[in-house]
Amino acid sequence: QKEVEQNSGPLSVPEGAIASLNCTYSDRGSQSFFWYRQYSGKSPELIMSIYSNGDKEDGRFTAQLNKASQYVSLLIRDSQPSDSATYLCAVFYNQGGKLIFGQGTELSVKP
Amino acid sequence: DVKVTQSSRYLVKRTGEKVFLECVQDMDHENMFWYRQDPGLGLRLIYFSYDVKMKEKGDIPEGYSVSREKKERFSLILESASTNQTSMYLCASRTTAQETQYFGPGTRLLVL
């Protein structure tokens, strides 16, 4: 069974701090990785994608990928209360052509 | 912008009713997906479709069926609704050329 694992949280950080969200996956052949943000009662919204080892930055968000360790993370700098949401890690498995989602990490940013 | 729409945001049905949930995308995506999301269980794939009239079972297809008669439309059918099908239902689509998947707004279904 292919898996994507995340800590469920909740992760609580003060406003202005860096929030670090982590994800591990089991399929070494995976090449595409995504982070979705989901506000309570809403549908997931894509915020980052990453395909190569290293860091990818987009505004306050940085995705980090380490394929050797099968590890992908999302850093949120200068966290804001509006960042409070559940963050879903998703890994694309070529076999079957499906995205496999982690359970999500709930982030709470305290003013 | 990719737009995925779902026919209802909230739905209340009675046990035993036949329920239709519809999903429409406007970006000519080949692939469409139906998930349900429950607290503590995450997103679970019910069915997906790679093309018109094609369907594949996901992880939890029991109690559901699907229909894809047109490329832009993917319907989820609950043949005889049961209380354990109370959930948030999410439709998603993507093109075959990219792995990026886009979600609709979701339908929150309550079966009484």
Tab-separated table of C-alpha atoms in Angstrom:
chain	number	residue	atom	x	y	z
A	1	GLN	CA	0.000	0.000	0.000
A	2	LYS	CA	1.501	3.265	-1.097
A	3	GLU	CA	1.398	5.880	1.595
A	4	VAL	CA	1.848	9.520	2.274
A	5	GLU	CA	2.254	10.409	5.922
A	6	GLN	CA	1.905	13.699	7.733
A	7	ASN	CA	1.683	14.660	11.377
A	8	SER	CA	-1.965	15.483	11.999
A	9	GLY	CA	-1.157	18.283	14.428
A	10	PRO	CA	-2.511	20.611	15.429
A	11	LEU	CA	0.619	22.653	14.929
A	12	SER	CA	0.408	25.953	16.709
A	13	VAL	CA	2.777	28.845	15.950
A	14	PRO	CA	2.710	32.510	16.937
A	15	GLU	CA	2.058	35.169	14.334
A	16	GLY	CA	5.247	36.084	12.484
A	17	ALA	CA	6.974	32.768	13.155
A	18	ILE	CA	7.999	30.106	10.633
A	19	ALA	CA	5.631	27.160	10.345
A	20	SER	CA	7.215	23.894	9.212
A	21	LEU	CA	5.017	21.136	7.805
A	22	ASN	CA	6.448	17.740	6.982
A	23	CYS	CA	5.495	14.813	4.782
A	24	THR	CA	7.071	11.450	3.993
A	25	TYR	CA	6.129	9.091	1.206
A	26	SER	CA	6.814	5.462	0.443
A	27	ASP	CA	7.162	5.217	-3.349
A	28	ARG	CA	10.727	5.936	-4.481
A	29	GLY	CA	9.535	6.325	-8.077
A	30	SER	CA	7.373	9.376	-7.344
A	31	GLN	CA	8.379	12.514	-9.219
A	32	SER	CA	5.697	15.099	-8.474
A	33	PHE	CA	4.691	16.555	-5.140
A	34	PHE	CA	2.056	19.046	-4.136
A	35	TRP	CA	0.891	21.040	-1.173
A	36	TYR	CA	-2.777	21.957	-0.838
A	37	ARG	CA	-4.336	24.284	1.711
A	38	GLN	CA	-7.835	23.573	2.974
A	39	TYR	CA	-9.800	26.008	5.073
A	40	SER	CA	-12.498	24.577	7.299
A	41	GLY	CA	-15.573	23.667	5.271
A	42	LYS	CA	-13.864	24.472	1.973
A	43	SER	CA	-12.214	22.391	-0.738
A	44	PRO	CA	-8.431	21.946	-1.106
A	45	GLU	CA	-6.599	24.689	-2.950
A	46	LEU	CA	-3.232	24.092	-4.628
A	47	ILE	CA	-0.497	26.312	-3.213
A	48	MET	CA	2.785	24.691	-4.265
A	49	SER	CA	4.160	22.016	-6.526
A	50	ILE	CA	7.719	20.686	-6.583
A	51	TYR	CA	9.413	18.205	-8.868
A	52	SER	CA	13.179	18.515	-8.251
A	53	ASN	CA	15.339	18.051	-5.197
A	54	GLY	CA	15.990	21.230	-3.280
A	55	ASP	CA	13.938	24.282	-2.462
A	56	LYS	CA	11.242	26.093	-4.374
A	57	GLU	CA	10.087	29.465	-3.137
A	58	ASP	CA	6.840	31.303	-3.840
A	59	GLY	CA	6.285	34.384	-1.727
A	60	ARG	CA	6.145	33.348	1.942
A	61	PHE	CA	5.997	29.668	1.006
A	62	THR	CA	8.985	27.379	0.431
A	63	ALA	CA	8.643	23.748	-0.563
A	64	GLN	CA	11.595	21.450	0.059
A	65	LEU	CA	12.111	18.057	-1.535
A	66	ASN	CA	14.591	15.321	-0.694
A	67	LYS	CA	13.946	12.288	-2.847
A	68	ALA	CA	16.728	10.234	-1.269
A	69	SER	CA	15.034	10.569	2.120
A	70	GLN	CA	11.543	10.477	0.569
A	71	TYR	CA	10.688	13.649	2.373
A	72	VAL	CA	8.887	16.823	1.340
A	73	SER	CA	8.203	19.829	3.513
A	74	LEU	CA	6.480	23.201	3.399
A	75	LEU	CA	7.784	26.243	5.228
A	76	ILE	CA	5.571	29.258	5.782
A	77	ARG	CA	7.518	32.370	6.748
A	78	ASP	CA	5.994	35.279	8.650
A	79	SER	CA	2.939	33.170	9.479
A	80	GLN	CA	-0.364	35.017	9.589
A	81	PRO	CA	-3.648	34.080	11.277
A	82	SER	CA	-5.089	33.729	7.759
A	83	ASP	CA	-2.669	30.824	7.227
A	84	SER	CA	-4.616	28.809	9.805
A	85	ALA	CA	-5.897	25.824	7.823
A	86	THR	CA	-5.231	22.168	7.149
A	87	TYR	CA	-2.318	21.534	4.786
A	88	LEU	CA	-2.466	18.423	2.629
A	89	CYS	CA	0.608	16.824	1.120
A	90	ALA	CA	-0.027	14.958	-2.133
A	91	VAL	CA	2.266	12.673	-4.112
A	92	PHE	CA	1.658	11.618	-7.696
A	93	TYR	CA	2.076	7.894	-8.262
A	94	ASN	CA	2.782	7.164	-11.914
A	95	GLN	CA	1.420	3.662	-11.547
A	96	GLY	CA	-2.303	4.260	-11.684
A	97	GLY	CA	-1.917	7.961	-12.442
A	98	LYS	CA	-3.303	9.083	-9.124
A	99	LEU	CA	-2.547	11.636	-6.471
A	100	ILE	CA	-2.188	10.090	-3.043
A	101	PHE	CA	-2.977	12.466	-0.193
A	102	GLY	CA	-1.720	12.558	3.339
A	103	GLN	CA	-4.152	12.996	6.196
A	104	GLY	CA	-3.266	16.665	6.477
A	105	THR	CA	-1.676	18.807	9.181
A	106	GLU	CA	-3.826	21.351	10.956
A	107	LEU	CA	-1.988	24.645	11.423
A	108	SER	CA	-3.093	27.295	13.875
A	109	VAL	CA	-1.403	30.701	13.825
A	110	LYS	CA	-2.049	32.627	17.033
A	111	PRO	CA	-2.156	36.457	16.939
B	1	ASP	CA	-8.471	29.795	-14.523
B	2	VAL	CA	-9.582	26.220	-14.121
B	3	LYS	CA	-13.127	25.979	-12.933
B	4	VAL	CA	-14.650	22.871	-11.408
B	5	THR	CA	-18.246	23.204	-10.287
B	6	GLN	CA	-20.478	20.886	-8.325
B	7	SER	CA	-24.240	20.871	-8.576
B	8	SER	CA	-24.994	21.430	-4.890
B	9	ARG	CA	-23.113	22.785	-1.893
B	10	TYR	CA	-25.457	21.170	0.633
B	11	LEU	CA	-27.813	18.247	0.215
B	12	VAL	CA	-30.129	16.436	2.614
B	13	LYS	CA	-31.505	13.050	1.579
B	14	ARG	CA	-33.363	10.184	3.193
B	15	THR	CA	-32.049	6.655	3.628
B	16	GLY	CA	-32.768	4.575	0.544
B	17	GLU	CA	-33.017	7.501	-1.853
B	18	LYS	CA	-31.055	7.536	-5.088
B	19	VAL	CA	-28.697	10.515	-5.038
B	20	PHE	CA	-26.967	12.184	-7.965
B	21	LEU	CA	-23.962	14.457	-7.487
B	22	GLU	CA	-22.776	16.256	-10.570
B	23	CYS	CA	-19.426	17.753	-11.400
B	24	VAL	CA	-18.557	19.916	-14.392
B	25	GLN	CA	-15.158	21.245	-15.475
B	26	ASP	CA	-14.544	23.800	-18.179
B	27	MET	CA	-10.885	23.123	-19.066
B	28	ASP	CA	-11.237	20.097	-21.327
B	29	HIS	CA	-9.539	17.880	-18.733
B	30	GLU	CA	-9.393	14.201	-19.548
B	31	ASN	CA	-9.247	12.991	-15.954
B	32	MET	CA	-11.913	13.443	-13.333
B	33	PHE	CA	-12.141	12.154	-9.776
B	34	TRP	CA	-14.623	11.751	-6.939
B	35	TYR	CA	-13.452	11.749	-3.335
B	36	ARG	CA	-15.122	11.758	0.011
B	37	GLN	CA	-13.580	13.436	3.016
B	38	ASP	CA	-14.342	12.535	6.598
B	39	PRO	CA	-12.743	13.749	9.838
B	40	GLY	CA	-9.780	11.577	10.759
B	41	LEU	CA	-9.930	9.610	7.494
B	42	GLY	CA	-8.663	12.211	5.064
B	43	LEU	CA	-9.458	12.216	1.363
B	44	ARG	CA	-10.523	8.853	0.003
B	45	LEU	CA	-10.860	8.153	-3.706
B	46	ILE	CA	-14.207	6.672	-4.728
B	47	TYR	CA	-14.014	6.523	-8.529
B	48	PHE	CA	-12.091	8.181	-11.318
B	49	SER	CA	-12.312	8.438	-15.070
B	50	TYR	CA	-9.611	8.846	-17.707
B	51	ASP	CA	-11.931	9.540	-20.584
B	52	VAL	CA	-15.519	9.639	-21.696
B	53	LYS	CA	-17.381	6.432	-20.823
B	54	MET	CA	-14.345	5.125	-18.932
B	55	LYS	CA	-14.324	4.582	-15.193
B	56	GLU	CA	-12.030	3.024	-12.644
B	57	LYS	CA	-12.713	2.040	-9.059
B	58	GLY	CA	-10.858	3.920	-6.402
B	59	ASP	CA	-10.269	2.838	-2.835
B	60	ILE	CA	-13.878	2.855	-1.613
B	61	PRO	CA	-16.287	2.253	-4.525
B	62	GLU	CA	-18.834	0.191	-2.610
B	63	GLY	CA	-22.283	1.767	-2.624
B	64	TYR	CA	-21.402	4.191	-5.422
B	65	SER	CA	-21.457	4.262	-9.187
B	66	VAL	CA	-20.405	6.899	-11.713
B	67	SER	CA	-21.286	8.099	-15.162
B	68	ARG	CA	-19.242	10.022	-17.685
B	69	GLU	CA	-21.209	10.555	-20.890
B	70	LYS	CA	-19.511	13.855	-21.774
B	71	LYS	CA	-15.928	14.909	-21.248
B	72	GLU	CA	-16.790	17.863	-19.043
B	73	ARG	CA	-19.233	16.090	-16.756
B	74	PHE	CA	-18.685	13.353	-14.170
B	75	SER	CA	-21.581	12.178	-12.042
B	76	LEU	CA	-21.473	10.258	-8.782
B	77	ILE	CA	-24.510	8.141	-7.980
B	78	LEU	CA	-25.501	6.762	-4.616
B	79	GLU	CA	-27.829	3.946	-5.620
B	80	SER	CA	-29.490	3.685	-2.205
B	81	ALA	CA	-28.237	6.289	0.223
B	82	SER	CA	-27.262	5.173	3.701
B	83	THR	CA	-26.396	7.161	6.810
B	84	ASN	CA	-22.745	6.110	6.565
B	85	GLN	CA	-22.557	7.992	3.280
B	86	THR	CA	-23.002	11.285	5.087
B	87	SER	CA	-19.835	13.117	4.138
B	88	MET	CA	-18.177	15.899	2.181
B	89	TYR	CA	-17.900	14.895	-1.482
B	90	LEU	CA	-15.198	16.499	-3.584
B	91	CYS	CA	-14.807	16.390	-7.334
B	92	ALA	CA	-11.470	17.084	-9.000
B	93	SER	CA	-10.046	17.182	-12.500
B	94	ARG	CA	-6.707	17.365	-14.271
B	95	THR	CA	-5.290	17.140	-17.727
B	96	THR	CA	-3.215	14.095	-18.648
B	97	ALA	CA	-0.260	16.343	-19.535
B	98	GLN	CA	0.088	17.587	-15.967
B	99	GLU	CA	-0.311	16.047	-12.530
B	100	THR	CA	-1.794	19.188	-10.998
B	101	GLN	CA	-5.304	18.457	-9.826
B	102	TYR	CA	-8.035	21.029	-9.223
B	103	PHE	CA	-10.949	20.625	-6.859
B	104	GLY	CA	-14.539	21.759	-6.979
B	105	PRO	CA	-16.137	23.499	-3.984
B	106	GLY	CA	-17.503	20.267	-2.501
B	107	THR	CA	-20.964	18.961	-1.666
B	108	ARG	CA	-21.808	18.335	1.962
B	109	LEU	CA	-24.303	15.458	1.970
B	110	LEU	CA	-26.420	14.540	4.972
B	111	VAL	CA	-28.329	11.262	4.818
B	112	LEU	CA	-31.081	10.957	7.422
